[in-house]
Coordinates of N, CA and C in Angstrom, one line a residue:
X1 N 70.8 86.4 86.2 CA 70.7 85.0 86.7 C 72.0 84.2 86.6
X2 N 72.8 84.5 85.5 CA 74.0 83.8 85.3 C 75.1 84.1 86.3
X3 N 75.0 85.2 87.1 CA 76.0 85.6 88.0 C 76.3 84.5 89.1
X4 N 75.2 83.8 89.4 CA 75.4 82.7 90.4 C 76.0 81.5 89.8
X5 N 76.1 81.4 88.5 CA 76.8 80.3 87.9 C 78.3 80.5 87.7
X6 N 78.7 81.7 87.8 CA 80.1 82.0 87.7 C 80.7 82.4 89.1
X7 N 81.4 81.4 89.6 CA 81.9 81.6 91.0 C 82.7 82.8 91.2
X8 N 83.6 83.1 90.2 CA 84.5 84.3 90.4 C 83.7 85.6 90.4
X9 N 82.6 85.7 89.6 CA 81.8 86.9 89.6 C 81.0 87.0 90.9
X10 N 80.4 85.9 91.4 CA 79.7 85.9 92.6 C 80.6 86.3 93.8
X11 N 81.8 85.8 93.8 CA 82.7 86.2 94.9 C 83.0 87.6 94.9
X12 N 83.3 88.2 93.7 CA 83.5 89.6 93.6 C 82.4 90.4 94.0
X13 N 81.1 90.0 93.6 CA 79.9 90.7 94.1 C 79.8 90.7 95.6
X14 N 80.0 89.6 96.2 CA 79.9 89.5 97.7 C 81.0 90.4 98.3
X15 N 82.2 90.3 97.8 CA 83.3 91.1 98.4 C 83.0 92.6 98.3
X16 N 82.6 93.0 97.1 CA 82.3 94.4 96.8 C 81.1 94.9 97.7
X17 N 80.1 94.1 97.9 CA 79.0 94.5 98.8 C 79.5 94.6 100.2
X18 N 80.2 93.6 100.7 CA 80.7 93.6 102.1 C 81.7 94.8 102.4
X19 N 82.7 94.9 101.6 CA 83.7 96.0 101.8 C 83.1 97.3 101.5
X20 N 82.2 97.4 100.5 CA 81.5 98.7 100.2 C 80.7 99.2 101.4
X21 N 79.9 98.3 101.9 CA 79.0 98.6 103.0 C 79.8 99.0 104.3
X22 N 80.9 98.3 104.5 CA 81.7 98.6 105.7 C 82.4 99.9 105.5
X23 N 82.9 100.2 104.3 CA 83.6 101.5 104.1 C 82.6 102.6 104.1
X24 N 81.4 102.4 103.6 CA 80.4 103.4 103.6 C 80.1 103.8 105.1
X25 N 79.9 102.8 105.9 CA 79.7 103.1 107.4 C 80.8 103.9 108.0
X26 N 82.0 103.5 107.7 CA 83.2 104.3 108.3 C 83.3 105.7 107.8
X27 N 83.1 105.8 106.5 CA 83.1 107.2 105.9 C 82.0 108.1 106.4
X28 N 80.8 107.5 106.6 CA 79.7 108.3 107.1 C 80.1 108.8 108.5
X29 N 80.8 108.0 109.3 CA 81.2 108.4 110.7 C 82.2 109.6 110.6
X30 N 83.0 109.6 109.6 CA 84.1 110.5 109.5 C 83.7 111.8 108.7
X31 N 82.9 111.7 107.7 CA 82.5 112.9 106.9 C 81.4 113.7 107.4
X32 N 80.5 113.2 108.3 CA 79.4 114.0 108.9 C 78.6 114.7 107.8
X33 N 78.2 114.0 106.8 CA 77.4 114.6 105.7 C 76.0 114.9 106.1
X34 N 75.6 116.2 106.0 CA 74.2 116.6 106.2 C 73.3 116.1 105.2
X35 N 72.1 116.0 105.5 CA 71.0 115.6 104.5 C 70.3 117.0 104.1
X36 N 69.9 117.1 102.9 CA 69.3 118.4 102.4 C 68.1 118.8 103.3
X37 N 67.2 117.9 103.7 CA 66.0 118.3 104.4 C 66.3 118.7 105.8
X38 N 67.5 118.4 106.4 CA 67.9 118.9 107.7 C 68.6 120.3 107.4
X39 N 69.5 120.3 106.5 CA 70.4 121.4 106.2 C 69.5 122.6 105.9
X40 N 68.5 122.5 105.0 CA 67.7 123.6 104.6 C 67.0 124.4 105.7
X41 N 66.7 123.7 106.8 CA 66.1 124.3 107.9 C 67.0 125.0 108.9
X42 N 68.3 124.6 108.8 CA 69.3 125.1 109.8 C 70.3 126.0 109.3
X43 N 70.4 126.1 107.9 CA 71.5 126.9 107.3 C 71.2 128.4 107.4
X44 N 72.2 129.2 107.4 CA 72.1 130.6 107.3 C 72.3 131.1 105.8
X45 N 72.4 130.1 104.9 CA 72.7 130.4 103.5 C 71.7 131.3 102.9
X46 N 70.5 131.2 103.3 CA 69.4 132.0 102.6 C 69.2 133.3 103.3
X47 N 69.9 133.6 104.3 CA 69.8 134.9 105.0 C 68.4 135.1 105.5
X48 N 67.9 136.3 105.2 CA 66.5 136.7 105.6 C 65.5 136.1 104.7
X49 N 65.9 135.7 103.5 CA 65.0 135.1 102.5 C 64.4 133.8 102.9
X50 N 63.3 133.4 102.3 CA 62.7 132.1 102.6 C 63.6 130.9 102.1
X51 N 63.7 129.9 102.9 CA 64.4 128.7 102.5 C 63.4 127.9 101.6
X52 N 64.0 127.1 100.7 CA 63.1 126.2 99.9 C 62.3 125.3 100.8
X53 N 61.1 125.0 100.3 CA 60.2 124.1 101.0 C 60.5 122.7 100.6
X54 N 61.0 121.8 101.4 CA 61.2 120.4 101.1 C 60.2 119.6 101.8
X55 N 59.5 118.7 101.1 CA 58.6 117.8 101.8 C 59.2 116.5 102.0
X56 N 59.1 116.0 103.2 CA 59.7 114.7 103.6 C 58.6 113.7 103.7
X57 N 58.8 112.5 103.2 CA 57.9 111.4 103.3 C 58.6 110.2 104.1
X58 N 57.8 109.3 104.6 CA 58.4 108.2 105.3 C 59.5 107.5 104.5
X59 N 59.4 107.4 103.2 CA 60.4 106.7 102.4 C 61.7 107.5 102.4
X60 N 61.6 108.8 102.6 CA 62.8 109.7 102.5 C 63.4 110.0 103.8
X61 N 62.8 109.5 104.9 CA 63.3 109.8 106.2 C 64.5 108.9 106.5
X62 N 65.7 109.5 106.2 CA 67.0 108.8 106.5 C 67.4 109.3 107.9
X63 N 68.0 108.4 108.6 CA 68.4 108.7 110.0 C 69.9 108.8 110.2
X64 N 70.7 108.5 109.1 CA 72.1 108.5 109.2 C 72.7 109.6 108.4
X65 N 74.0 109.8 108.5 CA 74.7 110.8 107.7 C 74.6 110.6 106.2
X66 N 74.8 111.6 105.4 CA 74.5 111.5 104.0 C 75.7 111.2 103.1
X67 N 76.9 111.3 103.6 CA 78.0 111.2 102.7 C 79.0 110.1 103.0
X68 N 79.3 109.3 102.0 CA 78.8 109.2 100.6 C 77.5 108.5 100.6
X69 N 76.8 108.6 99.5 CA 75.6 108.0 99.3 C 75.8 106.5 99.2
X70 N 75.2 105.7 100.1 CA 75.3 104.3 100.0 C 74.6 103.7 98.8
X71 N 73.5 104.3 98.4 CA 72.7 103.8 97.2 C 73.6 103.9 96.0
X72 N 74.2 105.1 95.8 CA 75.0 105.3 94.6 C 76.3 104.4 94.7
X73 N 76.8 104.3 95.9 CA 78.0 103.5 96.1 C 77.8 102.0 95.8
X74 N 76.7 101.5 96.3 CA 76.4 100.1 96.1 C 76.1 99.8 94.7
X75 N 75.3 100.7 94.1 CA 74.9 100.5 92.6 C 76.2 100.5 91.8
X76 N 77.1 101.5 92.0 CA 78.3 101.6 91.2 C 79.1 100.3 91.4
X77 N 79.3 99.9 92.6 CA 80.2 98.7 92.8 C 79.6 97.5 92.2
X78 N 78.3 97.2 92.4 CA 77.7 96.0 91.8 C 77.7 96.0 90.3
X79 N 77.3 97.2 89.7 CA 77.2 97.3 88.3 C 78.6 97.2 87.6
X80 N 79.6 97.8 88.3 CA 81.0 97.7 87.8 C 81.4 96.2 87.7
X81 N 81.1 95.5 88.7 CA 81.5 94.0 88.7 C 80.7 93.3 87.5
X82 N 79.4 93.6 87.4 CA 78.6 92.9 86.4 C 79.1 93.3 85.0
X83 N 79.3 94.6 84.7 CA 79.8 95.0 83.4 C 81.1 94.4 83.1
X84 N 82.1 94.5 84.0 CA 83.4 93.9 83.7 C 83.4 92.4 83.5
X85 N 82.5 91.7 84.2 CA 82.3 90.3 84.1 C 81.8 89.9 82.7
X86 N 80.7 90.7 82.3 CA 80.2 90.4 81.0 C 81.2 90.7 79.8
X87 N 82.0 91.7 80.0 CA 83.0 92.0 79.0 C 84.1 91.0 79.0
X88 N 84.4 90.5 80.1 CA 85.4 89.4 80.2 C 84.9 88.1 79.5
X89 N 83.6 87.8 79.7 CA 83.0 86.6 79.1 C 83.0 86.8 77.6
X90 N 82.7 88.0 77.1 CA 82.7 88.3 75.7 C 84.1 88.1 75.1
X91 N 85.2 88.5 75.8 CA 86.6 88.3 75.4 C 86.9 86.8 75.4
X92 N 86.5 86.1 76.4 CA 86.8 84.7 76.5 C 86.1 83.9 75.3
X93 N 85.0 84.4 74.9 CA 84.2 83.7 73.8 C 84.7 84.3 72.4
X94 N 85.7 85.1 72.5 CA 86.3 85.7 71.2 C 85.2 86.4 70.4
X95 N 84.5 87.2 71.0 CA 83.4 88.0 70.4 C 84.0 88.8 69.3
X96 N 83.4 88.9 68.1 CA 83.9 89.7 67.0 C 84.2 91.2 67.5
X97 N 85.2 91.8 67.0 CA 85.6 93.2 67.4 C 84.4 94.2 67.4
X98 N 83.7 94.2 66.3 CA 82.6 95.2 66.2 C 81.5 94.9 67.3
X99 N 81.2 93.7 67.4 CA 80.1 93.3 68.4 C 80.6 93.6 69.8
X100 N 81.9 93.3 70.1 CA 82.5 93.6 71.4 C 82.5 95.1 71.7
X101 N 82.8 95.9 70.7 CA 82.8 97.4 70.8 C 81.4 97.9 71.2
X102 N 80.4 97.3 70.5 CA 79.0 97.7 70.7 C 78.6 97.3 72.1
X103 N 79.0 96.1 72.5 CA 78.7 95.6 73.8 C 79.3 96.4 74.9
X104 N 80.6 96.8 74.7 CA 81.4 97.6 75.6 C 80.7 98.9 75.8
X105 N 80.4 99.6 74.7 CA 79.8 100.9 74.8 C 78.4 100.8 75.5
X106 N 77.6 99.8 75.0 CA 76.2 99.6 75.5 C 76.2 99.3 77.0
X107 N 77.1 98.4 77.5 CA 77.1 98.1 78.9 C 77.5 99.3 79.8
X108 N 78.5 100.0 79.4 CA 78.9 101.1 80.2 C 77.9 102.2 80.2
X109 N 77.2 102.4 79.0 CA 76.1 103.4 79.0 C 75.0 102.9 79.9
X110 N 74.7 101.7 79.9 CA 73.6 101.2 80.7 C 73.9 101.4 82.2
X111 N 75.2 101.1 82.6 CA 75.6 101.4 83.9 C 75.5 102.9 84.3
X112 N 75.9 103.7 83.3 CA 75.8 105.2 83.5 C 74.3 105.6 83.7
X113 N 73.5 105.0 82.9 CA 72.0 105.3 83.0 C 71.5 104.9 84.3
X114 N 71.8 103.7 84.8 CA 71.3 103.2 86.1 C 71.8 104.1 87.2
X115 N 73.1 104.5 87.1 CA 73.7 105.4 88.2 C 73.0 106.7 88.1
X116 N 72.7 107.2 86.9 CA 72.0 108.5 86.8 C 70.7 108.5 87.4
X117 N 69.9 107.4 87.2 CA 68.6 107.3 87.8 C 68.7 107.1 89.3
X118 N 69.6 106.3 89.8 CA 69.7 106.2 91.2 C 70.1 107.5 91.9
X119 N 71.1 108.2 91.3 CA 71.5 109.4 91.9 C 70.5 110.5 91.8
X120 N 69.8 110.6 90.6 CA 68.8 111.6 90.5 C 67.6 111.4 91.5
X121 N 67.3 110.1 91.7 CA 66.2 109.9 92.6 C 66.6 110.2 94.1
X122 N 67.9 110.0 94.4 CA 68.3 110.3 95.8 C 68.4 111.8 96.0
X123 N 68.8 112.6 95.0 CA 68.8 114.0 95.1 C 67.4 114.6 95.0
X124 N 66.6 114.1 94.1 CA 65.2 114.5 94.0 C 64.4 114.3 95.3
X125 N 64.6 113.2 96.0 CA 64.0 113.0 97.3 C 64.6 113.8 98.4
X126 N 65.6 114.5 98.2 CA 66.3 115.3 99.2 C 67.0 114.5 100.2
X127 N 67.4 113.3 99.8 CA 68.1 112.4 100.7 C 69.6 112.7 100.6
X128 N 70.0 113.3 99.5 CA 71.5 113.6 99.3 C 71.6 114.9 98.5
X129 N 72.8 115.5 98.7 CA 73.3 116.5 97.9 C 74.0 115.9 96.7
X130 N 74.1 116.6 95.6 CA 74.8 116.1 94.4 C 76.2 115.6 94.7
X131 N 77.0 116.3 95.5 CA 78.3 115.9 95.7 C 78.4 114.6 96.5
X132 N 77.3 114.2 97.3 CA 77.3 113.0 98.0 C 77.1 111.8 97.1
X133 N 76.2 111.9 96.1 CA 76.0 110.8 95.2 C 77.2 110.6 94.3
X134 N 77.9 111.7 93.9 CA 79.1 111.6 93.1 C 80.2 110.9 93.9
X135 N 80.3 111.3 95.2 CA 81.3 110.6 96.1 C 81.0 109.1 96.2
X136 N 79.7 108.8 96.2 CA 79.3 107.4 96.3 C 79.7 106.6 95.0
X137 N 79.4 107.2 93.9 CA 79.8 106.6 92.6 C 81.3 106.3 92.6
X138 N 82.1 107.3 92.9 CA 83.6 107.2 92.8 C 84.0 106.1 93.8
X139 N 83.5 106.2 95.0 CA 84.0 105.2 96.1 C 83.6 103.8 95.7
X140 N 82.3 103.6 95.3 CA 81.9 102.3 94.9 C 82.6 101.7 93.7
X141 N 83.0 102.5 92.7 CA 83.8 102.1 91.6 C 85.2 101.7 92.0
X142 N 85.8 102.5 92.9 CA 87.1 102.2 93.4 C 87.1 100.9 94.2
X143 N 86.1 100.7 95.0 CA 86.1 99.5 95.8 C 86.0 98.3 94.8
X144 N 85.1 98.4 93.8 CA 85.0 97.3 92.9 C 86.2 97.0 92.1
X145 N 86.9 98.1 91.7 CA 88.2 97.9 90.9 C 89.2 97.3 91.8
X146 N 89.4 97.7 93.0 CA 90.4 97.1 93.9 C 90.1 95.7 94.2
X147 N 88.8 95.4 94.5 CA 88.4 94.0 94.8 C 88.6 93.1 93.5
X148 N 88.3 93.6 92.4 CA 88.5 92.9 91.1 C 89.9 92.5 90.8
X149 N 90.9 93.3 91.3 CA 92.3 93.0 91.1 C 92.9 92.0 92.1
X150 N 92.2 91.8 93.2 CA 92.6 90.9 94.2 C 92.3 89.4 93.8
X151 N 93.4 88.7 93.6 CA 93.2 87.3 93.1 C 93.0 86.3 94.2
X152 N 93.4 86.6 95.4 CA 93.4 85.7 96.6 C 91.9 85.4 97.0
X153 N 91.0 86.3 96.7 CA 89.6 86.1 97.1 C 89.0 84.8 96.5
X154 N 89.5 84.4 95.4 CA 89.0 83.2 94.7 C 89.4 81.9 95.4
X155 N 90.5 81.9 96.2 CA 91.0 80.7 96.8 C 91.1 80.8 98.3
X156 N 90.5 81.8 98.9 CA 90.7 82.1 100.3 C 90.0 80.9 101.1
X157 N 90.6 80.6 102.2 CA 90.0 79.5 103.0 C 88.9 80.1 103.9
X158 N 88.2 79.2 104.5 CA 87.1 79.6 105.5 C 87.8 80.4 106.6
X159 N 88.9 80.0 107.0 CA 89.7 80.6 108.1 C 90.0 82.1 107.7
X160 N 90.4 82.3 106.5 CA 90.8 83.6 106.1 C 89.5 84.5 106.0
X161 N 88.4 83.9 105.5 CA 87.1 84.7 105.5 C 86.7 85.1 106.9
X162 N 86.9 84.1 107.8 CA 86.5 84.4 109.2 C 87.4 85.5 109.8
X163 N 88.7 85.5 109.5 CA 89.6 86.5 110.1 C 89.4 87.9 109.5
X164 N 89.0 87.9 108.2 CA 88.7 89.2 107.6 C 87.4 89.7 108.2
X165 N 86.4 88.9 108.3 CA 85.2 89.3 108.9 C 85.4 89.8 110.4
X166 N 86.2 89.1 111.1 CA 86.6 89.5 112.5 C 87.3 90.9 112.5
X167 N 88.2 91.1 111.5 CA 88.9 92.3 111.4 C 88.0 93.5 111.1
X168 N 87.1 93.3 110.1 CA 86.2 94.4 109.7 C 85.2 94.7 110.8
X169 N 84.7 93.7 111.5 CA 83.8 94.0 112.7 C 84.6 94.6 113.8
X170 N 85.8 94.1 114.1 CA 86.6 94.7 115.2 C 87.0 96.1 114.9
X171 N 87.4 96.4 113.7 CA 87.7 97.7 113.3 C 86.6 98.7 113.4
X172 N 85.4 98.3 113.0 CA 84.2 99.1 113.1 C 83.8 99.4 114.5
X173 N 83.8 98.4 115.3 CA 83.5 98.5 116.8 C 84.6 99.4 117.4
X174 N 85.8 99.1 117.2 CA 86.9 99.8 117.8 C 86.9 101.3 117.4
X175 N 86.7 101.5 116.1 CA 86.6 102.9 115.6 C 85.4 103.6 116.3
X176 N 84.3 103.0 116.4 CA 83.1 103.5 117.1 C 83.5 103.9 118.5
X177 N 84.1 103.0 119.2 CA 84.5 103.2 120.6 C 85.5 104.4 120.7
X178 N 86.4 104.4 119.8 CA 87.4 105.5 119.8 C 86.7 106.9 119.6
X179 N 85.8 106.9 118.6 CA 85.1 108.2 118.4 C 84.2 108.6 119.6
X180 N 83.6 107.6 120.2 CA 82.8 107.9 121.5 C 83.8 108.4 122.6
X181 N 85.0 107.8 122.7 CA 85.9 108.2 123.7 C 86.4 109.6 123.5
X182 N 86.4 110.0 122.2 CA 86.8 111.4 121.8 C 85.7 112.3 121.9
X183 N 84.5 111.8 122.4 CA 83.3 112.6 122.6 C 82.7 113.1 121.3
X184 N 82.8 112.2 120.3 CA 82.1 112.5 119.0 C 80.8 111.9 119.1
X185 N 79.7 112.7 118.9 CA 78.4 112.2 118.9 C 78.0 111.6 117.6
X186 N 78.0 110.2 117.6 CA 77.7 109.5 116.3 C 76.2 109.4 116.1
X187 N 75.4 109.8 117.0 CA 74.0 109.8 116.8 C 73.4 111.2 116.6
X188 N 74.2 112.1 116.1 CA 73.8 113.5 115.9 C 72.7 113.5 114.8
X189 N 72.7 112.6 113.9 CA 71.7 112.6 112.9 C 70.3 112.2 113.3
X190 N 70.2 111.4 114.4 CA 68.9 110.9 114.9 C 68.1 112.1 115.3
X191 N 68.7 113.0 116.1 CA 68.0 114.2 116.5 C 67.5 115.1 115.4
X192 N 68.3 115.2 114.3 CA 67.9 116.0 113.2 C 66.8 115.3 112.4
X193 N 66.9 114.0 112.3 CA 65.9 113.3 111.5 C 64.5 113.4 112.3
X194 N 64.6 113.3 113.6 CA 63.3 113.4 114.3 C 62.8 114.8 114.4
X195 N 63.7 115.8 114.4 CA 63.3 117.2 114.4 C 62.6 117.6 113.1
X196 N 63.2 117.2 112.0 CA 62.7 117.7 110.7 C 62.0 116.7 110.0

């Protein structure tokens, strides 16, 4: 609840969410990540042997590419901002060294636990392969780290926000049109999701 009271943290959270989602979309278009429940039916990996039986439920029916994991990426980015913000507050309040050390270890362990649960659930549901959730964690953390180092976001004008939003939207649409012009089927996942 305190995150909305600290403007700098709220701004970082918004930027991490926006840039993270945008980057996730673009990376999914480029990386063409299969989902386990499609891949298992179409791979030649198992040869003549039986493929594992994966059960799909409405909640696990993903219709887009799988790499990197948006859930792992979003959780990593948001938690990174929250943990670093809490540690920054502890430093500002001149927290005693031992208490700060306990807080430091505890918060990073909590983030690790949350990421582990998010990633395990995505792999367990056969929505992602392990490497896709790992890529999501790395990418989300990098986005949060880069955004956290950018000081201009705290004083940006409405015009600058508008121009950045326009750029991100234009880039995504332009990239989509370019890929379509190159005859890249960006809806390849829909057929697989409906088939399996």
